[in-house]
Amino acid sequence: MPKAFEVLKYMRGKQHFTGEMQRHKLLYYVQAWSLAWTGRPFFDDRVEAWTLGPVVPNVRNAILPLHPATGSLSREEQALVDAVLDHYGRLGGAELSNLTHQERPWLDARAGLPDDAPSSAEISHDAMRREYTMQSLQGKGPQRPGIPPQEADLDDVLNLAEVASSRWSRTLALLAE
């Protein structure tokens, strides 16, 4: 599993950032859509509900190298990041902040705090998974990437089947009753 800093380095090679706020919100959306599409976090780093929206503290004020990272993300991981960038990348930090302020994960993590109150509350994986799975089912958000054909070998198919099986096993058991 890559670190958030590795994701930032890859994203920098794909687009110019308009500021640190944009970087944090794009990282947040990579994490959120990974949870919705795969059921797994994209990176281990904590995401917090700060005043201006989600922030990944581990990469706060990170200085990115001049040259983008190559080879640090798998093709599947790159496809997911690219899908998020294609959908949200044209939005600036303030626009992305406003968007996150309308969505449940940030609102719930702040638990009714005033807009200007500081907070380091974590935005939970479950909250992200619920919100963005619902958005996906409603046809909102980025287009889910497929596995690139050259990577769709038997191991990939079996891993995806195992994830789907564990994700749906309880639901299928209830339906079978």
Short mmCIF file of N, CA and C in Angstrom, two decimals:
data_model
loop_
_atom_site.label_atom_id
_atom_site.label_comp_id
_atom_site.label_asym_id
_atom_site.label_seq_id
_atom_site.Cartn_x
_atom_site.Cartn_y
_atom_site.Cartn_z
N MET A 1 0.85 -1.17 0.00
CA MET A 1 0.00 0.00 0.00
C MET A 1 0.90 1.24 0.00
N PRO A 2 0.67 2.13 -0.94
CA PRO A 2 1.51 3.33 -0.99
C PRO A 2 1.21 4.30 0.15
N LYS A 3 2.15 5.15 0.43
CA LYS A 3 1.95 6.24 1.40
C LYS A 3 1.34 7.43 0.66
N ALA A 4 0.68 8.30 1.39
CA ALA A 4 0.06 9.48 0.77
C ALA A 4 1.10 10.31 0.02
N PHE A 5 2.33 10.38 0.53
CA PHE A 5 3.37 11.16 -0.15
C PHE A 5 3.68 10.59 -1.53
N GLU A 6 3.66 9.26 -1.65
CA GLU A 6 3.89 8.62 -2.96
C GLU A 6 2.77 8.97 -3.94
N VAL A 7 1.55 9.03 -3.43
CA VAL A 7 0.41 9.40 -4.27
C VAL A 7 0.56 10.85 -4.73
N LEU A 8 0.97 11.72 -3.82
CA LEU A 8 1.20 13.12 -4.18
C LEU A 8 2.25 13.25 -5.28
N LYS A 9 3.34 12.50 -5.15
CA LYS A 9 4.40 12.56 -6.16
C LYS A 9 3.87 12.12 -7.52
N TYR A 10 3.07 11.06 -7.53
CA TYR A 10 2.48 10.61 -8.80
C TYR A 10 1.55 11.67 -9.37
N MET A 11 0.69 12.23 -8.52
CA MET A 11 -0.26 13.25 -8.99
C MET A 11 0.47 14.46 -9.55
N ARG A 12 1.57 14.84 -8.95
CA ARG A 12 2.32 16.00 -9.43
C ARG A 12 2.81 15.79 -10.86
N GLY A 13 3.10 14.56 -11.20
CA GLY A 13 3.51 14.27 -12.58
C GLY A 13 2.36 14.32 -13.57
N LYS A 14 1.14 14.30 -13.07
CA LYS A 14 -0.05 14.31 -13.93
C LYS A 14 -0.64 15.70 -14.10
N GLN A 15 -0.47 16.58 -13.10
CA GLN A 15 -1.07 17.90 -13.19
C GLN A 15 -0.36 18.88 -12.27
N HIS A 16 -0.54 20.16 -12.56
CA HIS A 16 0.00 21.23 -11.72
C HIS A 16 -0.99 21.50 -10.60
N PHE A 17 -0.51 21.56 -9.38
CA PHE A 17 -1.37 21.88 -8.24
C PHE A 17 -1.49 23.39 -8.10
N THR A 18 -2.67 23.85 -7.75
CA THR A 18 -2.88 25.28 -7.54
C THR A 18 -2.58 25.68 -6.09
N GLY A 19 -2.32 24.72 -5.24
CA GLY A 19 -1.98 25.02 -3.85
C GLY A 19 -2.10 23.79 -2.98
N GLU A 20 -1.70 23.96 -1.72
CA GLU A 20 -1.72 22.84 -0.79
C GLU A 20 -3.14 22.35 -0.51
N MET A 21 -4.09 23.26 -0.46
CA MET A 21 -5.47 22.85 -0.19
C MET A 21 -5.96 21.88 -1.26
N GLN A 22 -5.67 22.17 -2.51
CA GLN A 22 -6.08 21.29 -3.61
C GLN A 22 -5.44 19.91 -3.45
N ARG A 23 -4.18 19.88 -3.10
CA ARG A 23 -3.48 18.59 -2.93
C ARG A 23 -4.17 17.73 -1.87
N HIS A 24 -4.51 18.34 -0.73
CA HIS A 24 -5.14 17.57 0.35
C HIS A 24 -6.52 17.05 -0.04
N LYS A 25 -7.29 17.85 -0.73
CA LYS A 25 -8.63 17.42 -1.12
C LYS A 25 -8.55 16.32 -2.17
N LEU A 26 -7.61 16.42 -3.10
CA LEU A 26 -7.46 15.37 -4.10
C LEU A 26 -7.00 14.06 -3.45
N LEU A 27 -6.10 14.15 -2.47
CA LEU A 27 -5.70 12.95 -1.73
C LEU A 27 -6.90 12.33 -1.03
N TYR A 28 -7.71 13.18 -0.42
CA TYR A 28 -8.91 12.71 0.26
C TYR A 28 -9.81 11.95 -0.71
N TYR A 29 -10.04 12.52 -1.89
CA TYR A 29 -10.91 11.87 -2.85
C TYR A 29 -10.31 10.56 -3.38
N VAL A 30 -9.00 10.48 -3.49
CA VAL A 30 -8.36 9.20 -3.87
C VAL A 30 -8.68 8.16 -2.80
N GLN A 31 -8.52 8.54 -1.53
CA GLN A 31 -8.82 7.60 -0.44
C GLN A 31 -10.29 7.21 -0.44
N ALA A 32 -11.16 8.21 -0.59
CA ALA A 32 -12.61 7.96 -0.52
C ALA A 32 -13.08 7.06 -1.65
N TRP A 33 -12.65 7.33 -2.87
CA TRP A 33 -13.12 6.53 -4.00
C TRP A 33 -12.48 5.14 -4.01
N SER A 34 -11.29 5.02 -3.47
CA SER A 34 -10.70 3.68 -3.31
C SER A 34 -11.55 2.85 -2.37
N LEU A 35 -11.98 3.46 -1.27
CA LEU A 35 -12.84 2.74 -0.31
C LEU A 35 -14.17 2.36 -0.96
N ALA A 36 -14.73 3.24 -1.77
CA ALA A 36 -16.01 2.95 -2.42
C ALA A 36 -15.87 1.86 -3.47
N TRP A 37 -14.82 1.92 -4.26
CA TRP A 37 -14.68 1.01 -5.39
C TRP A 37 -14.04 -0.33 -5.04
N THR A 38 -13.11 -0.33 -4.09
CA THR A 38 -12.39 -1.57 -3.78
C THR A 38 -12.68 -2.10 -2.38
N GLY A 39 -13.24 -1.24 -1.52
CA GLY A 39 -13.46 -1.62 -0.14
C GLY A 39 -12.21 -1.50 0.71
N ARG A 40 -11.12 -1.03 0.10
CA ARG A 40 -9.83 -0.92 0.81
C ARG A 40 -9.33 0.53 0.76
N PRO A 41 -8.64 0.96 1.83
CA PRO A 41 -8.01 2.28 1.77
C PRO A 41 -6.88 2.27 0.74
N PHE A 42 -6.63 3.40 0.15
CA PHE A 42 -5.54 3.52 -0.83
C PHE A 42 -4.21 3.70 -0.11
N PHE A 43 -4.23 4.41 1.01
CA PHE A 43 -3.03 4.64 1.82
C PHE A 43 -3.41 4.58 3.29
N ASP A 44 -2.39 4.37 4.15
CA ASP A 44 -2.63 4.24 5.59
C ASP A 44 -2.73 5.57 6.32
N ASP A 45 -2.27 6.64 5.73
CA ASP A 45 -2.22 7.92 6.41
C ASP A 45 -3.61 8.38 6.84
N ARG A 46 -3.66 9.00 7.99
CA ARG A 46 -4.90 9.51 8.58
C ARG A 46 -5.40 10.73 7.80
N VAL A 47 -6.72 10.83 7.66
CA VAL A 47 -7.36 12.00 7.06
C VAL A 47 -8.19 12.66 8.16
N GLU A 48 -7.97 13.96 8.37
CA GLU A 48 -8.65 14.68 9.44
C GLU A 48 -9.59 15.74 8.88
N ALA A 49 -10.62 16.06 9.65
CA ALA A 49 -11.64 17.04 9.26
C ALA A 49 -11.27 18.43 9.78
N TRP A 50 -10.38 19.10 9.07
CA TRP A 50 -9.95 20.43 9.46
C TRP A 50 -10.99 21.46 9.03
N THR A 51 -10.79 22.68 9.46
CA THR A 51 -11.73 23.77 9.17
C THR A 51 -12.02 23.92 7.68
N LEU A 52 -10.99 23.86 6.85
CA LEU A 52 -11.17 24.07 5.41
C LEU A 52 -11.39 22.77 4.64
N GLY A 53 -11.67 21.69 5.36
CA GLY A 53 -11.95 20.42 4.70
C GLY A 53 -10.94 19.35 5.09
N PRO A 54 -11.01 18.20 4.44
CA PRO A 54 -10.11 17.09 4.76
C PRO A 54 -8.64 17.43 4.53
N VAL A 55 -7.80 16.98 5.46
CA VAL A 55 -6.36 17.19 5.38
C VAL A 55 -5.66 15.89 5.79
N VAL A 56 -4.57 15.57 5.10
CA VAL A 56 -3.72 14.44 5.46
C VAL A 56 -2.50 15.04 6.18
N PRO A 57 -2.51 15.05 7.53
CA PRO A 57 -1.46 15.75 8.28
C PRO A 57 -0.04 15.28 7.96
N ASN A 58 0.13 14.00 7.63
CA ASN A 58 1.47 13.47 7.34
C ASN A 58 2.15 14.15 6.16
N VAL A 59 1.35 14.76 5.28
CA VAL A 59 1.95 15.42 4.12
C VAL A 59 1.74 16.94 4.15
N ARG A 60 1.34 17.44 5.31
CA ARG A 60 1.15 18.89 5.46
C ARG A 60 2.48 19.57 5.19
N ASN A 61 2.47 20.55 4.33
CA ASN A 61 3.68 21.31 3.94
C ASN A 61 4.75 20.44 3.28
N ALA A 62 4.34 19.33 2.68
CA ALA A 62 5.30 18.45 2.01
C ALA A 62 5.93 19.16 0.83
N ILE A 63 7.22 18.98 0.68
CA ILE A 63 7.93 19.51 -0.47
C ILE A 63 8.11 18.37 -1.45
N LEU A 64 7.48 18.52 -2.60
CA LEU A 64 7.52 17.46 -3.61
C LEU A 64 8.77 17.60 -4.46
N PRO A 65 9.35 16.48 -4.90
CA PRO A 65 10.52 16.55 -5.77
C PRO A 65 10.16 17.19 -7.11
N LEU A 66 11.17 17.74 -7.77
CA LEU A 66 10.94 18.39 -9.06
C LEU A 66 10.47 17.41 -10.13
N HIS A 67 10.95 16.19 -10.04
CA HIS A 67 10.60 15.18 -11.04
C HIS A 67 9.56 14.23 -10.46
N PRO A 68 8.52 13.91 -11.23
CA PRO A 68 7.46 13.03 -10.72
C PRO A 68 7.97 11.63 -10.45
N ALA A 69 7.29 10.96 -9.55
CA ALA A 69 7.63 9.57 -9.23
C ALA A 69 7.22 8.66 -10.37
N THR A 70 8.06 7.72 -10.67
CA THR A 70 7.71 6.71 -11.67
C THR A 70 7.85 5.34 -11.03
N GLY A 71 6.88 4.49 -11.28
CA GLY A 71 6.96 3.12 -10.80
C GLY A 71 6.57 2.90 -9.35
N SER A 72 6.18 3.94 -8.62
CA SER A 72 5.84 3.72 -7.22
C SER A 72 4.41 3.21 -7.03
N LEU A 73 3.55 3.41 -8.03
CA LEU A 73 2.17 2.92 -7.97
C LEU A 73 1.96 1.87 -9.05
N SER A 74 1.14 0.87 -8.74
CA SER A 74 0.80 -0.15 -9.74
C SER A 74 -0.08 0.48 -10.82
N ARG A 75 -0.26 -0.22 -11.91
CA ARG A 75 -1.12 0.30 -13.00
C ARG A 75 -2.56 0.49 -12.51
N GLU A 76 -3.03 -0.43 -11.68
CA GLU A 76 -4.39 -0.31 -11.14
C GLU A 76 -4.50 0.92 -10.23
N GLU A 77 -3.47 1.14 -9.39
CA GLU A 77 -3.47 2.31 -8.52
C GLU A 77 -3.41 3.60 -9.34
N GLN A 78 -2.58 3.61 -10.36
CA GLN A 78 -2.49 4.77 -11.24
C GLN A 78 -3.83 5.06 -11.90
N ALA A 79 -4.53 4.02 -12.34
CA ALA A 79 -5.82 4.20 -13.00
C ALA A 79 -6.84 4.82 -12.05
N LEU A 80 -6.81 4.42 -10.78
CA LEU A 80 -7.73 4.99 -9.80
C LEU A 80 -7.41 6.47 -9.56
N VAL A 81 -6.13 6.79 -9.36
CA VAL A 81 -5.73 8.19 -9.16
C VAL A 81 -6.09 9.02 -10.39
N ASP A 82 -5.83 8.48 -11.58
CA ASP A 82 -6.15 9.20 -12.81
C ASP A 82 -7.64 9.49 -12.92
N ALA A 83 -8.48 8.54 -12.52
CA ALA A 83 -9.93 8.75 -12.57
C ALA A 83 -10.34 9.90 -11.64
N VAL A 84 -9.75 9.94 -10.46
CA VAL A 84 -10.05 11.02 -9.51
C VAL A 84 -9.56 12.35 -10.06
N LEU A 85 -8.36 12.38 -10.61
CA LEU A 85 -7.83 13.62 -11.19
C LEU A 85 -8.66 14.09 -12.38
N ASP A 86 -9.09 13.15 -13.21
CA ASP A 86 -9.93 13.52 -14.37
C ASP A 86 -11.22 14.19 -13.92
N HIS A 87 -11.76 13.72 -12.81
CA HIS A 87 -13.04 14.26 -12.33
C HIS A 87 -12.89 15.54 -11.51
N TYR A 88 -11.93 15.56 -10.57
CA TYR A 88 -11.80 16.66 -9.62
C TYR A 88 -10.63 17.60 -9.91
N GLY A 89 -9.68 17.19 -10.73
CA GLY A 89 -8.43 17.93 -10.91
C GLY A 89 -8.58 19.34 -11.43
N ARG A 90 -9.64 19.63 -12.15
CA ARG A 90 -9.83 20.98 -12.69
C ARG A 90 -10.32 21.96 -11.63
N LEU A 91 -10.76 21.45 -10.47
CA LEU A 91 -11.27 22.29 -9.40
C LEU A 91 -10.12 22.77 -8.50
N GLY A 92 -10.19 24.02 -8.11
CA GLY A 92 -9.19 24.57 -7.21
C GLY A 92 -9.46 24.15 -5.77
N GLY A 93 -8.54 24.53 -4.89
CA GLY A 93 -8.66 24.15 -3.48
C GLY A 93 -9.94 24.65 -2.82
N ALA A 94 -10.31 25.89 -3.08
CA ALA A 94 -11.52 26.45 -2.45
C ALA A 94 -12.77 25.73 -2.95
N GLU A 95 -12.80 25.42 -4.24
CA GLU A 95 -13.96 24.70 -4.79
C GLU A 95 -14.06 23.30 -4.20
N LEU A 96 -12.93 22.62 -4.08
CA LEU A 96 -12.92 21.28 -3.50
C LEU A 96 -13.29 21.33 -2.01
N SER A 97 -12.82 22.35 -1.32
CA SER A 97 -13.18 22.53 0.09
C SER A 97 -14.69 22.70 0.23
N ASN A 98 -15.28 23.55 -0.59
CA ASN A 98 -16.73 23.75 -0.55
C ASN A 98 -17.47 22.45 -0.82
N LEU A 99 -16.97 21.66 -1.76
CA LEU A 99 -17.60 20.39 -2.09
C LEU A 99 -17.56 19.44 -0.88
N THR A 100 -16.41 19.33 -0.24
CA THR A 100 -16.30 18.42 0.91
C THR A 100 -17.16 18.89 2.07
N HIS A 101 -17.39 20.20 2.17
CA HIS A 101 -18.22 20.73 3.27
C HIS A 101 -19.69 20.37 3.10
N GLN A 102 -20.08 19.88 1.94
CA GLN A 102 -21.46 19.48 1.69
C GLN A 102 -21.66 17.98 1.82
N GLU A 103 -20.59 17.25 2.11
CA GLU A 103 -20.65 15.78 2.13
C GLU A 103 -20.55 15.24 3.55
N ARG A 104 -21.25 14.13 3.80
CA ARG A 104 -21.40 13.57 5.14
C ARG A 104 -20.09 13.26 5.87
N PRO A 105 -19.09 12.68 5.25
CA PRO A 105 -17.92 12.30 6.04
C PRO A 105 -17.28 13.46 6.80
N TRP A 106 -17.09 14.59 6.13
CA TRP A 106 -16.50 15.76 6.79
C TRP A 106 -17.46 16.32 7.83
N LEU A 107 -18.74 16.44 7.46
CA LEU A 107 -19.75 16.97 8.39
C LEU A 107 -19.86 16.11 9.64
N ASP A 108 -19.91 14.80 9.46
CA ASP A 108 -20.04 13.89 10.61
C ASP A 108 -18.80 13.92 11.51
N ALA A 109 -17.62 13.98 10.89
CA ALA A 109 -16.38 14.00 11.69
C ALA A 109 -16.29 15.27 12.53
N ARG A 110 -16.84 16.36 12.05
CA ARG A 110 -16.82 17.63 12.79
C ARG A 110 -17.94 17.70 13.82
N ALA A 111 -18.91 16.81 13.72
CA ALA A 111 -19.97 16.66 14.73
C ALA A 111 -20.57 17.98 15.20
N GLY A 112 -20.95 18.82 14.26
CA GLY A 112 -21.65 20.05 14.60
C GLY A 112 -20.78 21.17 15.12
N LEU A 113 -19.47 21.08 14.99
CA LEU A 113 -18.60 22.18 15.41
C LEU A 113 -18.88 23.42 14.57
N PRO A 114 -18.67 24.60 15.12
CA PRO A 114 -18.79 25.81 14.30
C PRO A 114 -17.81 25.74 13.12
N ASP A 115 -18.17 26.41 12.03
CA ASP A 115 -17.35 26.35 10.81
C ASP A 115 -15.89 26.73 11.04
N ASP A 116 -15.63 27.67 11.95
CA ASP A 116 -14.26 28.14 12.15
C ASP A 116 -13.53 27.45 13.32
N ALA A 117 -14.15 26.43 13.92
CA ALA A 117 -13.53 25.73 15.05
C ALA A 117 -12.49 24.72 14.56
N PRO A 118 -11.30 24.76 15.15
CA PRO A 118 -10.29 23.77 14.75
C PRO A 118 -10.70 22.37 15.20
N SER A 119 -10.24 21.38 14.46
CA SER A 119 -10.52 19.98 14.80
C SER A 119 -9.47 19.09 14.18
N SER A 120 -9.13 18.04 14.89
CA SER A 120 -8.24 17.02 14.33
C SER A 120 -8.96 15.68 14.28
N ALA A 121 -10.28 15.72 14.29
CA ALA A 121 -11.08 14.48 14.25
C ALA A 121 -10.81 13.74 12.95
N GLU A 122 -10.67 12.44 13.07
CA GLU A 122 -10.42 11.62 11.88
C GLU A 122 -11.72 11.41 11.10
N ILE A 123 -11.60 11.47 9.79
CA ILE A 123 -12.72 11.10 8.92
C ILE A 123 -12.61 9.60 8.72
N SER A 124 -13.62 8.86 9.16
CA SER A 124 -13.53 7.40 9.18
C SER A 124 -13.63 6.79 7.78
N HIS A 125 -12.99 5.65 7.65
CA HIS A 125 -13.08 4.89 6.40
C HIS A 125 -14.52 4.48 6.12
N ASP A 126 -15.24 4.09 7.16
CA ASP A 126 -16.64 3.67 6.97
C ASP A 126 -17.49 4.82 6.44
N ALA A 127 -17.29 6.02 6.96
CA ALA A 127 -18.06 7.17 6.49
C ALA A 127 -17.75 7.47 5.03
N MET A 128 -16.47 7.41 4.67
CA MET A 128 -16.10 7.64 3.26
C MET A 128 -16.69 6.55 2.37
N ARG A 129 -16.57 5.30 2.81
CA ARG A 129 -17.07 4.18 2.00
C ARG A 129 -18.57 4.33 1.75
N ARG A 130 -19.34 4.65 2.79
CA ARG A 130 -20.79 4.82 2.65
C ARG A 130 -21.13 5.96 1.69
N GLU A 131 -20.55 7.12 1.91
CA GLU A 131 -20.89 8.31 1.12
C GLU A 131 -20.57 8.12 -0.36
N TYR A 132 -19.38 7.63 -0.65
CA TYR A 132 -18.96 7.58 -2.04
C TYR A 132 -19.47 6.33 -2.76
N THR A 133 -19.80 5.30 -2.03
CA THR A 133 -20.50 4.18 -2.65
C THR A 133 -21.90 4.63 -3.06
N MET A 134 -22.56 5.39 -2.20
CA MET A 134 -23.89 5.93 -2.53
C MET A 134 -23.80 6.86 -3.74
N GLN A 135 -22.80 7.73 -3.75
CA GLN A 135 -22.63 8.63 -4.90
C GLN A 135 -22.40 7.82 -6.18
N SER A 136 -21.60 6.79 -6.09
CA SER A 136 -21.32 5.96 -7.26
C SER A 136 -22.59 5.30 -7.77
N LEU A 137 -23.41 4.78 -6.84
CA LEU A 137 -24.67 4.14 -7.23
C LEU A 137 -25.63 5.13 -7.88
N GLN A 138 -25.50 6.41 -7.52
CA GLN A 138 -26.34 7.46 -8.09
C GLN A 138 -25.76 8.04 -9.38
N GLY A 139 -24.63 7.50 -9.83
CA GLY A 139 -24.00 7.98 -11.05
C GLY A 139 -23.21 9.26 -10.87
N LYS A 140 -22.88 9.60 -9.65
CA LYS A 140 -22.10 10.80 -9.36
C LYS A 140 -20.63 10.43 -9.22
N GLY A 141 -19.79 11.42 -9.34
CA GLY A 141 -18.37 11.22 -9.10
C GLY A 141 -17.64 10.72 -10.32
N PRO A 142 -16.39 10.34 -10.11
CA PRO A 142 -15.55 9.87 -11.23
C PRO A 142 -16.04 8.55 -11.81
N GLN A 143 -15.63 8.30 -13.02
CA GLN A 143 -15.91 7.02 -13.68
C GLN A 143 -14.95 5.98 -13.11
N ARG A 144 -15.49 4.88 -12.62
CA ARG A 144 -14.65 3.83 -12.03
C ARG A 144 -13.76 3.21 -13.09
N PRO A 145 -12.46 3.17 -12.83
CA PRO A 145 -11.56 2.56 -13.82
C PRO A 145 -11.62 1.04 -13.76
N GLY A 146 -11.39 0.43 -14.90
CA GLY A 146 -11.29 -1.03 -14.94
C GLY A 146 -9.85 -1.45 -14.78
N ILE A 147 -9.63 -2.72 -14.68
CA ILE A 147 -8.26 -3.22 -14.64
C ILE A 147 -7.73 -3.16 -16.07
N PRO A 148 -6.57 -2.55 -16.27
CA PRO A 148 -6.01 -2.53 -17.62
C PRO A 148 -5.87 -3.96 -18.15
N PRO A 149 -6.26 -4.20 -19.41
CA PRO A 149 -6.27 -5.56 -19.95
C PRO A 149 -4.97 -6.33 -19.77
N GLN A 150 -3.84 -5.68 -19.91
CA GLN A 150 -2.57 -6.38 -19.80
C GLN A 150 -2.28 -6.83 -18.37
N GLU A 151 -3.04 -6.33 -17.39
CA GLU A 151 -2.82 -6.73 -16.01
C GLU A 151 -3.89 -7.68 -15.48
N ALA A 152 -4.87 -8.00 -16.29
CA ALA A 152 -5.98 -8.85 -15.85
C ALA A 152 -5.59 -10.32 -15.94
N ASP A 153 -4.62 -10.73 -15.12
CA ASP A 153 -4.23 -12.13 -15.10
C ASP A 153 -5.03 -12.88 -14.04
N LEU A 154 -4.82 -14.16 -13.93
CA LEU A 154 -5.60 -14.99 -13.02
C LEU A 154 -5.48 -14.52 -11.57
N ASP A 155 -4.28 -14.13 -11.14
CA ASP A 155 -4.11 -13.67 -9.76
C ASP A 155 -4.96 -12.44 -9.48
N ASP A 156 -5.01 -11.48 -10.42
CA ASP A 156 -5.83 -10.28 -10.24
C ASP A 156 -7.30 -10.65 -10.13
N VAL A 157 -7.76 -11.52 -11.00
CA VAL A 157 -9.16 -11.92 -10.99
C VAL A 157 -9.51 -12.63 -9.69
N LEU A 158 -8.64 -13.52 -9.22
CA LEU A 158 -8.88 -14.23 -7.97
C LEU A 158 -8.86 -13.29 -6.78
N ASN A 159 -7.95 -12.31 -6.76
CA ASN A 159 -7.91 -11.33 -5.67
C ASN A 159 -9.19 -10.50 -5.65
N LEU A 160 -9.65 -10.05 -6.81
CA LEU A 160 -10.89 -9.28 -6.87
C LEU A 160 -12.09 -10.12 -6.44
N ALA A 161 -12.11 -11.38 -6.82
CA ALA A 161 -13.20 -12.26 -6.42
C ALA A 161 -13.20 -12.47 -4.90
N GLU A 162 -12.02 -12.60 -4.31
CA GLU A 162 -11.92 -12.78 -2.86
C GLU A 162 -12.42 -11.53 -2.12
N VAL A 163 -12.03 -10.36 -2.61
CA VAL A 163 -12.49 -9.10 -1.99
C VAL A 163 -14.01 -8.99 -2.10
N ALA A 164 -14.55 -9.26 -3.28
CA ALA A 164 -15.99 -9.18 -3.47
C ALA A 164 -16.72 -10.20 -2.60
N SER A 165 -16.17 -11.39 -2.51
CA SER A 165 -16.79 -12.44 -1.70
C SER A 165 -16.85 -12.04 -0.23
N SER A 166 -15.74 -11.54 0.30
CA SER A 166 -15.75 -11.15 1.71
C SER A 166 -16.62 -9.92 1.95
N ARG A 167 -16.65 -9.01 0.97
CA ARG A 167 -17.46 -7.80 1.12
C ARG A 167 -18.96 -8.12 1.12
N TRP A 168 -19.38 -9.13 0.36
CA TRP A 168 -20.81 -9.42 0.20
C TRP A 168 -21.26 -10.68 0.94
N SER A 169 -20.36 -11.36 1.65
CA SER A 169 -20.73 -12.64 2.26
C SER A 169 -21.88 -12.52 3.25
N ARG A 170 -21.87 -11.50 4.10
CA ARG A 170 -22.95 -11.35 5.09
C ARG A 170 -24.28 -11.06 4.40
N THR A 171 -24.25 -10.19 3.41
CA THR A 171 -25.47 -9.85 2.67
C THR A 171 -26.03 -11.07 1.97
N LEU A 172 -25.18 -11.84 1.33
CA LEU A 172 -25.62 -13.04 0.62
C LEU A 172 -26.19 -14.07 1.60
N ALA A 173 -25.58 -14.17 2.78
CA ALA A 173 -26.09 -15.11 3.80
C ALA A 173 -27.48 -14.69 4.26
N LEU A 174 -27.68 -13.39 4.45
CA LEU A 174 -29.01 -12.90 4.85
C LEU A 174 -30.05 -13.14 3.76
N LEU A 175 -29.66 -12.95 2.54
CA LEU A 175 -30.59 -13.18 1.43
C LEU A 175 -30.94 -14.65 1.28
N ALA A 176 -30.00 -15.52 1.63
CA ALA A 176 -30.22 -16.95 1.49
C ALA A 176 -31.20 -17.49 2.54
N GLU A 177 -31.36 -16.75 3.64
CA GLU A 177 -32.25 -17.21 4.72
C GLU A 177 -33.70 -17.13 4.34
#
